Coordinates of C-alpha atoms in Angstrom, one line a residue:
M148 CA 65.0 24.3 52.3
F149 CA 62.2 26.7 51.4
I150 CA 62.3 28.2 54.8
V151 CA 66.0 28.8 54.7
F152 CA 65.8 30.4 51.2
T153 CA 63.0 32.7 52.3
F154 CA 65.0 33.7 55.3
L155 CA 68.1 34.4 53.3
N156 CA 66.1 36.3 50.6
T157 CA 64.5 38.4 53.3
E158 CA 67.9 39.1 54.9
Y159 CA 69.2 40.1 51.5
M160 CA 66.3 42.5 50.9
L161 CA 66.7 44.0 54.3
D162 CA 70.4 44.4 53.8
S163 CA 69.9 45.9 50.4
K164 CA 67.3 48.4 51.7
L165 CA 69.6 49.3 54.6
H166 CA 72.4 50.0 52.2
T167 CA 70.1 52.1 50.0
N168 CA 69.0 54.1 53.0
M169 CA 72.5 54.6 54.1
R170 CA 73.5 55.8 50.7
T171 CA 70.5 58.2 50.7
F172 CA 71.4 59.4 54.2
R173 CA 75.0 60.0 53.2
A174 CA 74.0 61.8 50.0
E175 CA 71.5 64.0 52.0
T176 CA 74.2 64.6 54.6
F177 CA 76.7 65.5 51.9
N178 CA 74.2 67.9 50.2
F179 CA 73.4 69.5 53.6
K180 CA 77.1 69.9 54.3
T181 CA 77.7 71.3 50.8
T182 CA 74.8 73.7 51.2
L183 CA 76.0 74.8 54.6
F184 CA 79.5 75.2 53.3
Q185 CA 78.2 77.3 50.4
V186 CA 76.2 79.5 52.8
K187 CA 79.3 79.9 55.0
A188 CA 81.4 80.5 52.0
E189 CA 79.1 83.2 50.7
S190 CA 79.0 84.8 54.1
L191 CA 82.7 84.5 54.4
F192 CA 83.3 86.0 51.0
G193 CA 80.9 88.9 51.8
V194 CA 82.8 89.6 55.0
M195 CA 86.1 89.3 53.2
D196 CA 84.9 91.7 50.5
K197 CA 83.8 94.3 53.1
T198 CA 87.0 93.8 55.0
L199 CA 89.0 94.4 51.8
H200 CA 87.1 97.6 51.1
L201 CA 87.7 98.9 54.6
L202 CA 91.4 98.0 54.5
Q203 CA 91.7 99.8 51.2
M204 CA 90.2 102.8 52.9
G205 CA 93.1 102.9 55.3
F206 CA 91.6 101.2 58.4
T207 CA 93.5 98.6 60.3
E208 CA 92.6 94.9 60.6
E209 CA 91.9 95.4 64.3
E210 CA 89.5 98.3 63.6
V211 CA 87.7 96.4 60.9
S212 CA 87.3 93.3 63.0
L213 CA 86.0 95.3 66.0
A214 CA 83.5 97.1 63.8
I215 CA 82.2 93.9 62.2
D216 CA 81.9 92.3 65.7
S217 CA 80.0 95.3 67.0
F218 CA 77.6 96.0 64.0
G219 CA 77.3 92.5 62.5
Q220 CA 78.4 91.0 59.2
E221 CA 75.2 92.3 57.5
A222 CA 76.1 96.0 58.2
A223 CA 76.8 98.1 55.1
V224 CA 80.4 99.2 54.4
Q225 CA 79.5 102.8 54.9
E226 CA 78.0 102.1 58.3
L227 CA 81.1 100.2 59.3
A228 CA 83.4 102.9 58.0
D229 CA 81.5 105.7 59.8
S230 CA 81.6 103.8 63.1
I231 CA 85.4 103.2 62.8
F232 CA 86.0 106.8 62.0
A233 CA 84.0 108.0 65.0
R234 CA 85.8 105.5 67.3
R235 CA 89.2 106.5 65.9
I236 CA 88.8 110.2 66.6
A237 CA 87.4 109.6 70.0
S238 CA 90.1 107.1 70.9
T239 CA 92.7 109.6 69.7
I240 CA 91.4 112.1 72.2
E241 CA 91.1 109.7 75.1
Q242 CA 94.4 108.0 74.6
K243 CA 96.3 111.2 75.0
Q244 CA 95.5 111.1 78.7
V245 CA 95.9 114.9 78.9
K246 CA 96.0 116.1 82.5
I247 CA 93.9 119.2 83.2
E248 CA 96.5 121.6 84.5
S249 CA 96.9 125.4 84.3
E250 CA 99.2 124.9 81.3
F251 CA 96.1 124.2 79.1
Q252 CA 94.6 127.6 79.6
G253 CA 97.2 129.2 77.5
E254 CA 97.7 126.4 74.9
Q255 CA 97.2 127.5 71.3
E256 CA 95.2 125.5 68.9
T257 CA 97.3 123.7 66.2
E258 CA 96.7 121.8 63.1
Y259 CA 93.2 123.4 62.8
S260 CA 93.1 123.4 59.1
T261 CA 94.2 119.8 58.9
Y262 CA 91.6 118.9 61.5
H263 CA 89.0 120.6 59.4
Q264 CA 90.0 118.6 56.4
R265 CA 89.5 115.4 58.3
L266 CA 85.9 116.2 59.0
N267 CA 84.8 117.2 55.5
Y268 CA 83.0 114.0 54.7
Y269 CA 80.5 114.7 57.5
D270 CA 79.2 117.6 55.6
D271 CA 76.9 116.0 53.1
D272 CA 75.2 119.3 52.2
D273 CA 76.7 119.2 48.8
D274 CA 75.6 115.9 47.4
K275 CA 77.7 116.3 44.2
L276 CA 80.9 116.9 46.1
R277 CA 80.1 114.0 48.4
A278 CA 79.4 111.7 45.4
K279 CA 82.6 112.8 43.8
R280 CA 84.6 111.8 46.9
A281 CA 82.7 108.6 47.2
K282 CA 83.5 107.1 43.8
H283 CA 87.2 107.0 44.6
I284 CA 86.7 105.1 47.8
F285 CA 84.8 101.9 47.3
R286 CA 82.0 100.3 45.3
D287 CA 78.9 100.6 47.5
D288 CA 75.6 102.0 46.3
R289 CA 74.7 103.0 49.9
G290 CA 77.3 105.8 50.2
A291 CA 80.9 106.3 51.2
S292 CA 83.3 107.8 53.6
S293 CA 86.5 109.6 52.7
S294 CA 89.7 107.6 52.9
H295 CA 91.7 110.8 52.6
A296 CA 90.2 112.0 55.9
V297 CA 91.3 109.0 57.9
N298 CA 94.8 108.9 56.5
Q299 CA 95.8 112.3 57.8
P300 CA 98.5 112.4 60.4
S301 CA 97.6 112.5 64.1
F302 CA 96.4 115.9 65.3
T303 CA 96.3 117.9 68.5
P304 CA 93.4 116.6 70.6
W305 CA 90.3 118.7 70.1
L306 CA 88.9 120.3 73.2
S307 CA 92.5 120.4 74.4
G308 CA 92.0 123.8 76.0
C309 CA 89.1 122.7 78.1
A310 CA 88.8 122.4 81.8
G311 CA 85.0 122.0 81.9
S312 CA 82.6 121.4 84.7
A313 CA 78.8 121.3 85.0
G314 CA 78.9 124.6 86.9
D315 CA 80.5 125.8 90.1
G316 CA 77.8 128.0 91.6
Y317 CA 78.3 131.1 89.5
L318 CA 79.0 132.2 86.0
K319 CA 82.6 133.3 85.2
E320 CA 83.4 136.6 83.7
E321 CA 84.8 134.8 80.6
D322 CA 81.4 133.3 79.8
Y323 CA 80.1 134.3 76.5
E324 CA 77.3 136.7 75.9
M325 CA 73.9 135.2 75.4
T326 CA 73.0 135.1 71.7
S327 CA 69.8 136.5 70.5
G328 CA 68.1 137.7 67.3
P329 CA 68.1 136.0 63.8
R330 CA 70.6 133.2 63.3
A331 CA 72.7 134.9 60.7
N332 CA 75.3 132.2 61.2
V333 CA 73.0 129.5 59.9
H334 CA 73.1 129.1 56.2
A335 CA 69.8 129.2 54.4
D336 CA 70.2 125.7 53.1
L337 CA 70.5 124.4 56.7
A338 CA 67.6 126.4 58.2
K339 CA 65.0 123.8 57.1
P340 CA 63.8 120.4 58.1
P341 CA 64.9 118.1 59.4
F342 CA 65.6 120.4 62.3
F343 CA 68.3 119.4 64.8
L344 CA 69.4 120.5 68.2
Y345 CA 72.4 119.3 70.2
G346 CA 72.6 120.7 73.8
N347 CA 75.4 120.7 76.3
V348 CA 75.2 122.0 79.8
V349 CA 78.9 121.3 80.6
N350 CA 81.0 124.4 81.0
I351 CA 83.6 124.3 78.2
T352 CA 85.7 127.0 76.5
K353 CA 84.9 129.0 73.3
A354 CA 87.6 127.1 71.5
A355 CA 86.0 123.8 72.4
W356 CA 82.6 125.0 71.2
S357 CA 84.2 126.1 68.0
E358 CA 85.5 122.6 67.4
L359 CA 82.2 121.0 68.3
S360 CA 80.6 123.4 65.8
D361 CA 83.0 122.4 63.1
F362 CA 81.8 118.9 63.4
L363 CA 78.2 119.9 63.1
L364 CA 78.0 121.7 59.7
S365 CA 79.8 124.8 61.2
V366 CA 76.6 125.9 62.9
Q367 CA 77.6 128.3 65.6
P368 CA 76.4 127.7 69.2
E369 CA 73.7 129.7 71.0
F370 CA 74.2 130.3 74.7
I371 CA 71.4 130.9 77.1
N372 CA 71.5 131.4 80.8
S373 CA 68.9 129.2 82.4
Q374 CA 68.7 131.9 85.2
L375 CA 66.4 133.8 82.8
F376 CA 63.8 131.0 83.1
S377 CA 64.4 129.3 86.4
A378 CA 66.1 129.1 89.8
L379 CA 69.1 127.5 88.1
M380 CA 72.0 129.8 87.1
R381 CA 73.8 127.8 84.4
R382 CA 74.9 128.4 80.9
E383 CA 73.4 126.0 78.4
G384 CA 74.8 125.8 74.9
Y385 CA 72.9 124.7 71.8
L386 CA 74.0 123.8 68.3
H387 CA 70.9 123.9 66.1
N388 CA 69.3 125.0 62.8
L389 CA 66.0 126.2 64.3
P390 CA 64.5 129.6 63.6
T391 CA 64.8 132.2 66.4
E392 CA 61.9 134.5 65.5
R393 CA 58.6 134.2 67.4
R394 CA 60.0 132.3 70.3
N395 CA 57.8 131.9 73.4
V396 CA 58.3 131.2 77.1
V397 CA 56.5 128.1 78.2
V398 CA 53.8 128.5 80.8
P399 CA 53.3 127.8 83.6
K400 CA 56.8 128.9 84.4
S401 CA 59.2 127.0 86.7
P402 CA 60.2 128.6 90.0
M403 CA 62.5 131.6 89.4
T404 CA 64.2 131.5 92.8
I405 CA 65.2 129.0 95.5
E406 CA 62.5 130.4 97.7
D407 CA 59.9 129.9 95.0
A408 CA 61.0 126.3 94.6
V409 CA 61.2 125.6 98.3
P410 CA 58.8 128.0 100.1
S411 CA 59.3 126.5 103.5
T412 CA 63.0 127.6 103.5
R413 CA 62.1 131.4 103.7
H414 CA 61.3 131.0 107.5
Y415 CA 64.9 130.0 108.2
W416 CA 66.9 131.9 105.5
P417 CA 69.4 134.3 107.1
T418 CA 69.6 137.8 105.7
W419 CA 73.3 137.5 105.0
D420 CA 72.7 134.5 102.7
T421 CA 72.0 136.4 99.4
R422 CA 71.6 133.4 97.2
K423 CA 68.6 133.4 94.9
H424 CA 69.7 130.6 92.5
I425 CA 71.6 127.4 92.6
G426 CA 74.6 127.1 90.3
N427 CA 74.8 123.4 89.5
V428 CA 73.2 120.0 90.0
T429 CA 75.5 118.2 92.3
S430 CA 75.2 114.5 92.9
E431 CA 78.0 114.3 95.5
V432 CA 76.7 112.8 98.8
A433 CA 79.8 111.7 100.5
G434 CA 80.3 113.7 103.7
I435 CA 77.3 115.9 103.1
E436 CA 75.7 115.0 106.5
Q437 CA 78.9 115.7 108.3
L438 CA 79.4 119.0 106.5
C439 CA 75.9 120.2 107.4
E440 CA 76.5 119.3 111.1
T441 CA 79.8 121.1 111.1
L442 CA 78.4 124.2 109.5
G443 CA 75.4 124.2 111.8
K444 CA 77.7 123.9 114.9
T445 CA 79.8 126.8 113.6
I446 CA 76.7 129.0 113.3
K447 CA 75.4 128.0 116.8
D448 CA 78.7 128.5 118.4
S449 CA 78.9 132.0 117.0
R450 CA 75.8 133.0 118.9
G451 CA 74.6 135.3 116.2
F452 CA 77.9 137.0 115.6
L453 CA 79.4 135.3 112.5
S454 CA 82.5 137.0 111.1
E455 CA 82.5 138.0 107.4
E456 CA 85.1 135.4 106.8
K457 CA 83.1 132.6 108.2
R458 CA 80.0 133.8 106.4
A459 CA 81.9 133.7 103.1
Q460 CA 83.2 130.2 103.9
I461 CA 79.7 128.9 104.7
L462 CA 78.2 130.5 101.6
H463 CA 80.9 128.9 99.5
Q464 CA 80.1 125.4 100.9
C465 CA 76.4 126.0 100.4
K466 CA 77.0 126.9 96.7
M467 CA 79.2 123.9 96.1
A468 CA 76.8 121.4 97.7
N469 CA 73.5 123.0 97.0
L470 CA 72.6 123.3 100.7
I471 CA 69.5 125.1 101.8
W472 CA 68.1 126.2 105.2
I473 CA 65.8 123.5 106.5
G474 CA 65.6 124.8 110.1
Q475 CA 66.9 127.3 112.5
D476 CA 70.7 127.3 111.9
R477 CA 70.3 124.0 110.0
L478 CA 71.4 123.2 106.5
G479 CA 70.5 120.3 104.2
P480 CA 70.9 119.3 100.6
L481 CA 68.2 119.8 98.0
Q482 CA 65.9 116.8 97.7
P483 CA 65.1 115.2 94.3
N484 CA 61.5 116.6 94.1
Q485 CA 62.9 120.1 94.8
M486 CA 65.5 119.6 92.0
E487 CA 62.8 118.4 89.6
R488 CA 60.8 121.5 90.3
I489 CA 63.8 123.7 89.6
L490 CA 64.7 121.9 86.4
G491 CA 61.1 122.1 85.2
Y492 CA 60.1 118.4 85.4
P493 CA 56.8 117.0 86.7
P494 CA 56.6 115.9 90.4
N495 CA 58.3 112.5 91.0
H496 CA 59.6 112.4 87.4
T497 CA 62.7 110.4 88.5
S498 CA 61.0 108.5 91.2
L499 CA 61.5 104.8 90.6
F500 CA 61.3 102.0 93.1
T501 CA 64.9 101.1 92.6
L502 CA 66.3 104.6 92.9
N503 CA 67.4 106.3 96.1
P504 CA 67.5 110.1 96.5
P505 CA 71.2 110.4 95.5
D506 CA 70.7 108.3 92.4
R507 CA 67.7 110.4 91.4
I508 CA 69.8 113.6 91.7
A509 CA 72.6 111.9 89.7
A510 CA 70.1 111.1 86.9
M511 CA 69.4 114.8 86.6
K512 CA 73.0 116.0 86.8
Y513 CA 73.3 116.9 83.1
A514 CA 69.7 117.1 82.3
F515 CA 68.2 120.1 80.4
Q516 CA 66.4 122.8 82.3
T517 CA 63.2 122.3 80.4
D518 CA 62.0 125.9 80.4
T519 CA 65.3 126.9 78.8
I520 CA 65.3 124.3 76.0
A521 CA 61.5 124.9 75.6
Y522 CA 62.3 128.5 74.7
V523 CA 64.5 127.3 71.9
L524 CA 62.1 124.6 70.7
S525 CA 59.0 126.8 70.9
V526 CA 59.2 127.9 67.3
L527 CA 58.2 124.3 66.3
K528 CA 54.7 124.8 67.6
D529 CA 53.6 127.0 64.6
I530 CA 55.6 124.9 62.1
Y531 CA 54.1 121.5 63.3
P532 CA 50.7 122.3 64.8
N533 CA 49.5 118.8 64.2
G534 CA 52.4 117.1 65.8
L535 CA 56.1 116.3 65.6
R536 CA 58.2 113.2 64.8
V537 CA 61.3 113.1 67.0
L538 CA 64.5 111.1 66.9
S539 CA 66.0 111.5 70.4
I540 CA 69.6 110.4 70.6
Y541 CA 70.8 109.9 74.2
S542 CA 67.5 111.0 75.7
G543 CA 68.6 111.1 79.3
V544 CA 65.6 111.6 81.5
G545 CA 63.6 113.0 78.6
G546 CA 64.3 116.7 78.9
A547 CA 63.5 117.5 75.3
E548 CA 60.4 115.4 75.3
V549 CA 59.1 117.0 78.5
A550 CA 59.8 120.5 77.0
L551 CA 57.9 119.7 73.8
H552 CA 55.0 118.3 75.9
R553 CA 55.0 121.4 78.1
L554 CA 54.8 123.5 74.9
G555 CA 51.7 121.7 73.9
I556 CA 53.2 120.1 70.8
P557 CA 51.8 116.7 70.1
L558 CA 54.4 113.9 69.8
K559 CA 53.4 111.7 66.9
C560 CA 56.4 109.5 67.5
V561 CA 59.6 109.5 69.6
V562 CA 62.4 107.1 68.7
S563 CA 64.5 107.3 71.8
I564 CA 68.1 106.0 71.9
E565 CA 69.3 105.6 75.5
E566 CA 71.9 103.2 77.0
S567 CA 70.8 103.7 80.6
D568 CA 68.1 101.3 81.7
V569 CA 67.1 103.7 84.5
N570 CA 66.7 106.6 82.0
R571 CA 64.7 104.4 79.7
K572 CA 62.3 103.5 82.5
I573 CA 61.9 107.1 83.5
L574 CA 61.0 108.2 80.0
K575 CA 58.6 105.2 79.5
R576 CA 56.9 105.9 82.8
W577 CA 56.5 109.6 81.9
W578 CA 55.1 108.7 78.5
A579 CA 52.5 106.5 80.1
K580 CA 51.6 109.0 82.9
T581 CA 51.1 111.8 80.4
E582 CA 48.9 109.5 78.2
Q583 CA 50.8 110.3 75.0
S584 CA 48.8 109.3 71.9
G585 CA 51.9 108.8 69.7
V586 CA 54.4 105.9 69.5
L587 CA 57.4 105.6 71.8
R588 CA 60.1 103.3 70.4
Q589 CA 63.1 102.8 72.7
L590 CA 66.5 101.5 71.6
P591 CA 69.1 100.5 74.2
G592 CA 72.1 101.8 72.2
I593 CA 73.2 103.6 69.0
W594 CA 74.5 100.3 67.7
K595 CA 70.9 99.2 67.3
L596 CA 70.2 102.0 64.9
K597 CA 71.7 100.4 61.8
T598 CA 71.1 101.7 58.3
D599 CA 68.4 99.2 57.5
V600 CA 66.7 99.9 60.9
L601 CA 66.7 103.6 60.2
E602 CA 65.3 103.0 56.7
D603 CA 62.5 100.9 58.3
L604 CA 61.7 103.8 60.7
F605 CA 61.5 106.2 57.8
K606 CA 59.1 103.9 56.0
E607 CA 57.0 103.5 59.2
F608 CA 56.9 107.1 60.3
G609 CA 57.7 109.0 57.1
G610 CA 60.9 110.5 58.5
F611 CA 61.7 112.7 61.4
D612 CA 61.0 116.4 61.9
L613 CA 63.5 116.9 64.7
V614 CA 66.7 115.2 65.7
V615 CA 67.7 116.1 69.3
G616 CA 70.5 115.0 71.5
G617 CA 72.8 115.9 74.4
N618 CA 75.4 114.8 76.8
Y619 CA 73.8 113.1 79.7
D620 CA 76.6 110.9 81.1
S621 CA 77.5 111.4 84.7
C622 CA 81.0 112.8 85.2
R623 CA 83.0 110.1 87.0
G624 CA 86.2 112.1 87.1
G625 CA 89.6 111.0 85.8
T626 CA 92.7 112.4 84.1
T627 CA 91.5 112.9 80.6
V628 CA 89.9 116.1 79.3
N629 CA 86.7 114.3 78.3
A630 CA 86.3 112.7 81.7
A631 CA 86.8 115.9 83.6
M632 CA 84.3 117.6 81.2
G633 CA 81.7 115.0 81.8
M634 CA 81.4 114.6 78.0
D635 CA 81.5 111.4 76.1
S636 CA 83.0 112.5 72.8
K637 CA 82.2 109.1 71.1
K638 CA 78.5 109.8 71.7
Y639 CA 78.8 113.3 70.2
F640 CA 80.4 111.9 67.0
E641 CA 77.7 109.2 66.8
F642 CA 75.1 112.0 67.1
V643 CA 76.6 113.8 64.1
R644 CA 76.9 110.6 62.1
V645 CA 73.3 109.6 62.7
L646 CA 72.1 113.2 62.0
N647 CA 73.8 113.2 58.6
R648 CA 72.3 109.9 57.8
V649 CA 68.9 111.2 58.6
R650 CA 69.5 114.3 56.5
S651 CA 70.5 112.2 53.6
M652 CA 67.5 109.9 53.9
H653 CA 65.2 112.9 54.3
A654 CA 66.2 114.1 50.9
L655 CA 65.6 110.6 49.4
F656 CA 62.2 110.1 51.1
K657 CA 61.0 113.7 50.5

């Protein structure tokens, strides 16, 4: 009997303990689920609050959802609004699918004043005016974007009069005069740090440049023919707030003629080929070998008596494809190392194990000619003798960084934003080879440069002295104005957006 009672008592105690543990487990599980629900609810309400603000600003649910997916739920409302606004404008341009025909050459600009109104919020030069606009939009202590701007009716696509290219072997008569002298067009309030420079080597019209300028604080472009500094004859345009007095030419200079860049070609260069400069950086390789063979055969078959017409045809092909004389009556394309020399980059700058020669040329297609941009940037040497802090947006193969290094300006830090893995490797490799003493921080995309990240960079480096950017995308062709120009308008808008954020933070951290 005692044994049975003990067994039953033990069984009861075990059963009681089991029930107690189960109740504890259920309670803990309930508390965990409750806490998890509360966290999710708080996160959900935060997203809903941001969504409501953005919807009240006039953005669509689809735009808001896409922005939150791209930038994350933690992104500030202003950051989300800016990204939507930039995407909206760029999409408006691209969705028009405007074909580049002769009709665009005579098309008049329309809705320019309305267009200008839409861009007002980018100009945060007047903090009082910006704050006045902001308080009517949404409650966010991190800033605001103008809802009035995004609710304007659709407008004629900017750059609608453009039929741009990266050069066609010569400069047209309509090309603008090269600007020089003091920048009277830059307001005194803008001609101060942080300095900025946006460069574009794509051949676009005056009207297009005017509209680009309107986005960037109405700073007028400066045009420089790279022929003045190199064997490349190309107009490069710059929107910047840099001084122009006391500029200097970088030394040693890059080759000034094709013959200087490729000395071996002088032995085979015919007297009737009067070219001294190349007119573009072409990456087309399809059919080049056959073209060279055909042209060589034409020359040999003429037995030294080429007609003026055939000479003109051969010269035209040479200009378009960047062909040089590599032997007696033999033509061949410029090689990557030769193109690097002409553009002012160090030997084997684009030489990566994974890149073939055409890919190396393609990487340089829209790169800066470093002597030319160095001339514009040379004023920084006296302003920052101890070094420069650079934010490089869409760095490409590092043209601006190479130019600053050639000028002898120490690079304290370079925060480089570049989507191309190849370009990032090229810049990182150059940084290591030149034994830079500063810090190189590389980001794979503009979406990584969120407001909090930018604030952390300001705290780490104390701000930026120069914000530099350009259009480095390869032109893949297509039917839209942007594709034919080789320009990525979204990237330009993002450059302006980030620049204005830097300028605002500069005033706060000053």
